[in-house]
mmCIF file of C-alpha atoms in Angstrom:
data_model
loop_
_atom_site.group_PDB
_atom_site.id
_atom_site.type_symbol
_atom_site.label_atom_id
_atom_site.label_comp_id
_atom_site.label_asym_id
_atom_site.label_seq_id
_atom_site.Cartn_x
_atom_site.Cartn_y
_atom_site.Cartn_z
ATOM 1 C CA MET A 968 111.391 104.150 120.376
ATOM 2 C CA ASN A 969 114.250 103.182 122.754
ATOM 3 C CA LYS A 970 111.952 100.817 124.452
ATOM 4 C CA LEU A 971 111.474 98.882 121.077
ATOM 5 C CA ASN A 972 115.370 98.711 120.608
ATOM 6 C CA ILE A 973 115.147 100.169 117.252
ATOM 7 C CA LYS A 974 118.479 100.374 115.683
ATOM 8 C CA THR A 975 117.714 103.812 113.935
ATOM 9 C CA ASP A 976 120.849 103.879 111.838
ATOM 10 C CA VAL A 977 120.298 100.446 110.419
ATOM 11 C CA LEU A 978 116.478 101.107 109.968
ATOM 12 C CA LYS A 979 117.166 104.551 108.081
ATOM 13 C CA LYS A 980 119.811 102.775 105.807
ATOM 14 C CA THR A 981 117.310 100.079 104.959
ATOM 15 C CA MET A 982 114.678 102.522 104.287
ATOM 16 C CA ALA A 983 116.834 104.487 102.060
ATOM 17 C CA ARG A 984 117.525 101.249 99.772
ATOM 18 C CA LEU A 985 113.678 100.871 99.327
ATOM 19 C CA LEU A 986 113.227 104.566 98.606
ATOM 20 C CA LYS A 987 116.013 104.155 95.788
ATOM 21 C CA ALA A 988 114.212 100.971 94.498
ATOM 22 C CA ALA A 989 111.068 102.781 93.751
ATOM 23 C CA PRO A 990 110.127 102.502 90.035
ATOM 24 C CA ALA A 991 109.383 105.638 87.957
ATOM 25 C CA ARG A 992 105.652 105.918 87.633
ATOM 26 C CA GLU A 993 102.736 108.082 86.861
ATOM 27 C CA PRO A 994 99.996 108.021 89.674
ATOM 28 C CA GLU A 995 96.410 107.846 88.306
ATOM 29 C CA PRO A 996 93.127 108.339 90.103
ATOM 30 C CA LEU A 997 92.006 105.221 91.716
ATOM 31 C CA ASP A 998 88.732 104.226 92.863
ATOM 32 C CA PRO A 999 88.923 103.843 96.664
ATOM 33 C CA VAL A 1000 86.522 100.616 96.734
ATOM 34 C CA ALA A 1001 88.799 99.214 93.791
ATOM 35 C CA ARG A 1002 91.903 99.801 95.669
ATOM 36 C CA ILE A 1003 90.743 98.111 98.793
ATOM 37 C CA ILE A 1004 89.989 95.097 96.659
ATOM 38 C CA ARG A 1005 93.293 95.019 94.991
ATOM 39 C CA ALA A 1006 95.074 95.628 98.320
ATOM 40 C CA PHE A 1007 93.482 92.658 99.847
ATOM 41 C CA LEU A 1008 94.700 90.622 96.936
ATOM 42 C CA GLU A 1009 98.283 91.884 96.978
ATOM 43 C CA TYR A 1010 99.527 91.827 100.642
ATOM 44 C CA ASP A 1011 101.831 88.888 101.269
ATOM 45 C CA CYS A 1012 101.604 88.014 97.570
ATOM 46 C CA ASP A 1013 103.785 88.814 94.507
ATOM 47 C CA GLU A 1014 102.217 91.214 91.906
ATOM 48 C CA ALA A 1015 101.762 88.466 89.147
ATOM 49 C CA ARG A 1016 99.449 86.393 91.321
ATOM 50 C CA ALA A 1017 97.551 89.483 92.482
ATOM 51 C CA SER A 1018 97.111 90.656 89.000
ATOM 52 C CA VAL A 1019 95.713 87.316 87.877
ATOM 53 C CA ALA A 1020 93.345 87.208 90.891
ATOM 54 C CA ASP A 1021 92.122 90.903 90.016
ATOM 55 C CA ARG A 1022 91.443 89.701 86.520
ATOM 56 C CA LYS A 1023 89.575 86.791 87.797
ATOM 57 C CA ILE A 1024 87.406 88.668 89.792
ATOM 58 C CA ALA A 1025 86.699 91.388 87.157
ATOM 59 C CA GLU A 1026 85.542 88.404 84.761
ATOM 60 C CA ASN A 1027 83.489 86.799 87.260
ATOM 61 C CA MET A 1028 81.813 89.621 89.253
ATOM 62 C CA VAL A 1029 79.302 91.955 87.600
ATOM 63 C CA ASP A 1030 80.148 94.668 89.934
ATOM 64 C CA HIS A 1031 81.416 95.525 93.630
ATOM 65 C CA ASN A 1032 78.056 94.721 94.811
ATOM 66 C CA GLU A 1033 78.289 91.134 93.565
ATOM 67 C CA LEU A 1034 81.491 90.740 95.028
ATOM 68 C CA ARG A 1035 80.150 91.906 98.347
ATOM 69 C CA VAL A 1036 77.478 89.152 98.562
ATOM 70 C CA THR A 1037 79.556 86.153 97.212
ATOM 71 C CA PRO A 1038 80.471 83.991 100.155
ATOM 72 C CA ALA A 1039 84.089 84.196 101.023
ATOM 73 C CA ILE A 1040 84.422 80.590 100.641
ATOM 74 C CA GLU A 1041 83.323 80.912 96.983
ATOM 75 C CA LEU A 1042 85.807 83.686 96.461
ATOM 76 C CA ALA A 1043 88.718 81.833 97.861
ATOM 77 C CA ALA A 1044 87.899 78.859 95.413
ATOM 78 C CA LEU A 1045 88.032 81.281 92.625
ATOM 79 C CA LEU A 1046 91.365 82.546 93.788
ATOM 80 C CA GLY A 1047 92.597 78.873 93.782
ATOM 81 C CA VAL A 1048 93.867 76.630 96.725
ATOM 82 C CA ARG A 1049 97.600 77.861 96.093
ATOM 83 C CA TYR A 1050 96.929 81.472 96.541
ATOM 84 C CA PRO A 1051 98.515 82.622 99.917
ATOM 85 C CA PHE A 1052 96.032 82.787 102.724
ATOM 86 C CA ALA A 1053 93.307 82.751 100.335
ATOM 87 C CA GLU A 1054 90.553 81.977 103.093
ATOM 88 C CA SER A 1055 91.620 84.446 105.470
ATOM 89 C CA ARG A 1056 92.172 87.292 103.122
ATOM 90 C CA CYS A 1057 88.790 86.420 101.452
ATOM 91 C CA ALA A 1058 86.897 86.307 104.773
ATOM 92 C CA ALA A 1059 88.415 89.567 105.712
ATOM 93 C CA LEU A 1060 87.735 91.271 102.324
ATOM 94 C CA HIS A 1061 83.921 90.131 102.625
ATOM 95 C CA ARG A 1062 83.761 91.559 105.867
ATOM 96 C CA THR A 1063 85.199 95.092 104.913
ATOM 97 C CA LEU A 1064 82.887 95.236 101.814
ATOM 98 C CA GLN A 1065 79.869 94.364 103.896
ATOM 99 C CA SER A 1066 80.999 97.120 106.393
ATOM 100 C CA ILE A 1067 81.179 99.713 103.618
ATOM 101 C CA PHE A 1068 77.780 98.975 102.463
ATOM 102 C CA ASP A 1069 76.440 98.993 105.973
ATOM 103 C CA ARG A 1070 77.606 102.532 106.337
ATOM 104 C CA GLU A 1071 77.285 104.064 102.969
ATOM 105 C CA HIS A 1072 74.218 101.892 101.591
ATOM 106 C CA GLN A 1073 75.955 101.531 98.326
ATOM 107 C CA MET A 1074 79.509 100.392 97.214
ATOM 108 C CA ARG A 1075 80.973 103.602 96.719
ATOM 109 C CA LEU A 1076 82.859 105.901 98.874
ATOM 110 C CA GLU A 1077 81.890 109.319 97.363
ATOM 111 C CA ARG A 1078 81.145 110.545 100.809
ATOM 112 C CA LEU A 1079 84.755 110.551 101.724
ATOM 113 C CA LYS A 1080 85.628 113.463 99.438
ATOM 114 C CA GLU A 1081 83.783 115.760 101.648
ATOM 115 C CA MET A 1082 85.546 114.481 104.771
ATOM 116 C CA LYS A 1083 88.539 116.149 106.556
ATOM 117 C CA ARG A 1084 91.775 114.461 105.684
ATOM 118 C CA THR A 1085 92.261 113.842 109.317
ATOM 119 C CA GLU A 1086 88.927 111.763 109.233
ATOM 120 C CA ILE A 1087 89.621 109.498 106.501
ATOM 121 C CA ARG A 1088 92.268 107.211 107.829
ATOM 122 C CA PRO A 1089 90.310 106.626 110.980
ATOM 123 C CA TYR A 1090 87.339 105.707 108.563
ATOM 124 C CA PHE A 1091 89.301 103.173 106.819
ATOM 125 C CA GLN A 1092 90.751 101.546 110.144
ATOM 126 C CA SER A 1093 87.289 101.259 111.773
ATOM 127 C CA LEU A 1094 85.845 99.145 109.017
ATOM 128 C CA ALA A 1095 85.377 95.403 109.865
ATOM 129 C CA GLY A 1096 88.024 93.048 108.555
ATOM 130 C CA ILE A 1097 90.574 95.812 107.574
ATOM 131 C CA THR A 1098 94.308 95.205 107.902
ATOM 132 C CA PRO A 1099 97.064 97.798 108.230
ATOM 133 C CA TYR A 1100 98.107 97.054 104.647
ATOM 134 C CA VAL A 1101 94.858 97.692 103.166
ATOM 135 C CA GLU A 1102 93.860 100.964 105.249
ATOM 136 C CA ALA A 1103 97.173 102.496 104.654
ATOM 137 C CA ALA A 1104 97.321 101.406 100.846
ATOM 138 C CA VAL A 1105 94.035 103.170 100.078
ATOM 139 C CA SER A 1106 94.685 106.058 102.152
ATOM 140 C CA LEU A 1107 98.085 106.776 100.420
ATOM 141 C CA ASP A 1108 97.214 106.024 96.931
ATOM 142 C CA CYS A 1109 93.847 107.445 96.839
ATOM 143 C CA PHE A 1110 93.929 110.156 99.194
ATOM 144 C CA GLY A 1111 97.685 111.198 99.358
ATOM 145 C CA ILE A 1112 97.713 110.481 103.069
ATOM 146 C CA GLN A 1113 101.114 109.614 104.666
ATOM 147 C CA ALA A 1114 100.702 106.002 105.610
ATOM 148 C CA VAL A 1115 102.893 102.706 105.163
ATOM 149 C CA PRO A 1116 101.089 99.765 103.813
ATOM 150 C CA LEU A 1117 102.898 97.147 105.843
ATOM 151 C CA ASP A 1118 102.174 93.163 105.289
ATOM 152 C CA THR A 1119 103.966 90.296 107.122
ATOM 153 C CA LYS A 1120 106.262 89.775 104.249
ATOM 154 C CA LEU A 1121 107.786 93.320 104.405
ATOM 155 C CA LEU A 1122 108.002 93.085 108.211
ATOM 156 C CA LEU A 1123 109.749 89.846 108.117
ATOM 157 C CA TRP A 1124 112.129 91.291 105.471
ATOM 158 C CA LEU A 1125 113.012 94.127 107.548
ATOM 159 C CA ILE A 1126 113.379 91.850 110.666
ATOM 160 C CA SER A 1127 115.918 89.767 108.435
ATOM 161 C CA LYS A 1128 117.733 92.879 107.950
ATOM 162 C CA ASP A 1129 118.109 93.763 111.444
ATOM 163 C CA ALA A 1130 116.101 97.092 110.631
ATOM 164 C CA LEU A 1131 113.349 96.155 113.114
ATOM 165 C CA PRO A 1132 113.390 93.874 116.022
ATOM 166 C CA GLU A 1133 111.528 90.505 116.224
ATOM 167 C CA GLY A 1134 108.230 90.479 118.091
ATOM 168 C CA LEU A 1135 106.724 93.629 116.637
ATOM 169 C CA ASP A 1136 103.163 93.280 115.551
ATOM 170 C CA LEU A 1137 101.984 94.923 112.127
ATOM 171 C CA LYS A 1138 100.278 98.133 113.710
ATOM 172 C CA THR A 1139 103.427 98.845 115.903
ATOM 173 C CA ALA A 1140 105.987 98.288 113.210
ATOM 174 C CA GLN A 1141 103.839 100.498 110.739
ATOM 175 C CA SER A 1142 103.857 103.243 113.308
ATOM 176 C CA VAL A 1143 107.745 103.144 113.589
ATOM 177 C CA LEU A 1144 108.140 103.282 109.836
ATOM 178 C CA GLU A 1145 105.574 106.273 109.479
ATOM 179 C CA LYS A 1146 107.463 108.187 112.123
ATOM 180 C CA HIS A 1147 110.861 107.754 110.423
ATOM 181 C CA LEU A 1148 109.540 108.650 106.851
ATOM 182 C CA LYS A 1149 109.025 112.131 105.515
ATOM 183 C CA ALA A 1150 105.544 112.819 104.222
ATOM 184 C CA THR A 1151 106.793 113.236 100.694
ATOM 185 C CA GLU A 1152 108.469 109.664 101.148
ATOM 186 C CA ALA A 1153 105.682 107.336 101.765
ATOM 187 C CA ALA A 1154 104.567 106.420 98.247
ATOM 188 C CA GLU A 1155 108.119 105.940 97.154
ATOM 189 C CA PHE A 1156 108.775 103.706 99.993
ATOM 190 C CA PHE A 1157 105.720 101.666 99.634
ATOM 191 C CA HIS A 1158 106.290 101.028 95.866
ATOM 192 C CA GLY A 1159 109.848 100.681 96.417
ATOM 193 C CA ALA A 1160 109.344 97.891 98.943
ATOM 194 C CA ARG A 1161 106.900 96.127 96.458
ATOM 195 C CA HIS A 1162 109.419 96.113 93.678
ATOM 196 C CA GLU A 1163 112.470 95.306 95.794
ATOM 197 C CA LEU A 1164 110.544 92.421 97.643
ATOM 198 C CA GLU A 1165 108.877 90.956 94.445
ATOM 199 C CA GLY A 1166 111.211 87.850 94.329
ATOM 200 C CA TRP A 1167 111.770 87.415 98.054
ATOM 201 C CA SER A 1168 109.902 85.060 100.350
ATOM 202 C CA PRO A 1169 110.611 84.431 104.172
ATOM 203 C CA LYS A 1170 111.828 81.013 105.042
ATOM 204 C CA SER A 1171 108.782 80.523 107.212
ATOM 205 C CA TRP A 1172 105.560 82.343 107.744
ATOM 206 C CA PRO A 1173 103.971 82.717 111.130
ATOM 207 C CA GLN A 1174 101.800 79.689 111.935
ATOM 208 C CA VAL A 1175 98.672 81.619 112.305
ATOM 209 C CA ALA A 1176 98.088 84.929 109.870
ATOM 210 C CA LYS A 1177 97.024 87.490 112.124
ATOM 211 C CA VAL A 1178 94.424 90.028 111.091
ATOM 212 C CA PRO A 1179 94.009 92.927 113.541
ATOM 213 C CA SER A 1180 90.199 93.332 113.149
ATOM 214 C CA ARG A 1181 87.609 93.264 116.025
ATOM 215 C CA ILE A 1182 85.663 90.768 113.894
ATOM 216 C CA LEU A 1183 88.585 88.149 112.956
ATOM 217 C CA ALA A 1184 91.021 88.683 115.933
#
């Protein structure tokens, strides 16, 4: 951690702020594929627009399989030209859904219920098109695995608070946060961060939205 110049005291104080911001909630069982789709819609985006996009997909797609075979450019058009990073996120979502189908021969992830917990997150991380935010969101919310869904928006916010140094990529920053959180704090940190940053936007975004995928990289 020292090589990354992490200001541990500032990071812990900032993380405590986000933990405190977590809204009261009653977790409900979530379908992993549905959570993957929602996660692709919500990273670097506010909840209101993500919810509208989720509803548009539900109203225009018969099921997850139809969504899988819908060209990414058509899905991006459905979300609208003002949707943040619509083309890149739809291309990544398309690749991830196809990757699931190639492995499972269906748009369901029932087999993961039989897998060891240590095997689940690597499974998601190996899917084509997946991002650190998406794989962590489904691992955390559907399987209770300690993970920190981190998007560029949260990373830039943490950097602006001097909690993380500039120049960290998403996967490295994600690893730093996970090492500083207790297993029981991951969900509160995630939902607290979503709540706290709902009305915040960085002054400038990276020129190119980087997606750590062996296909999109």
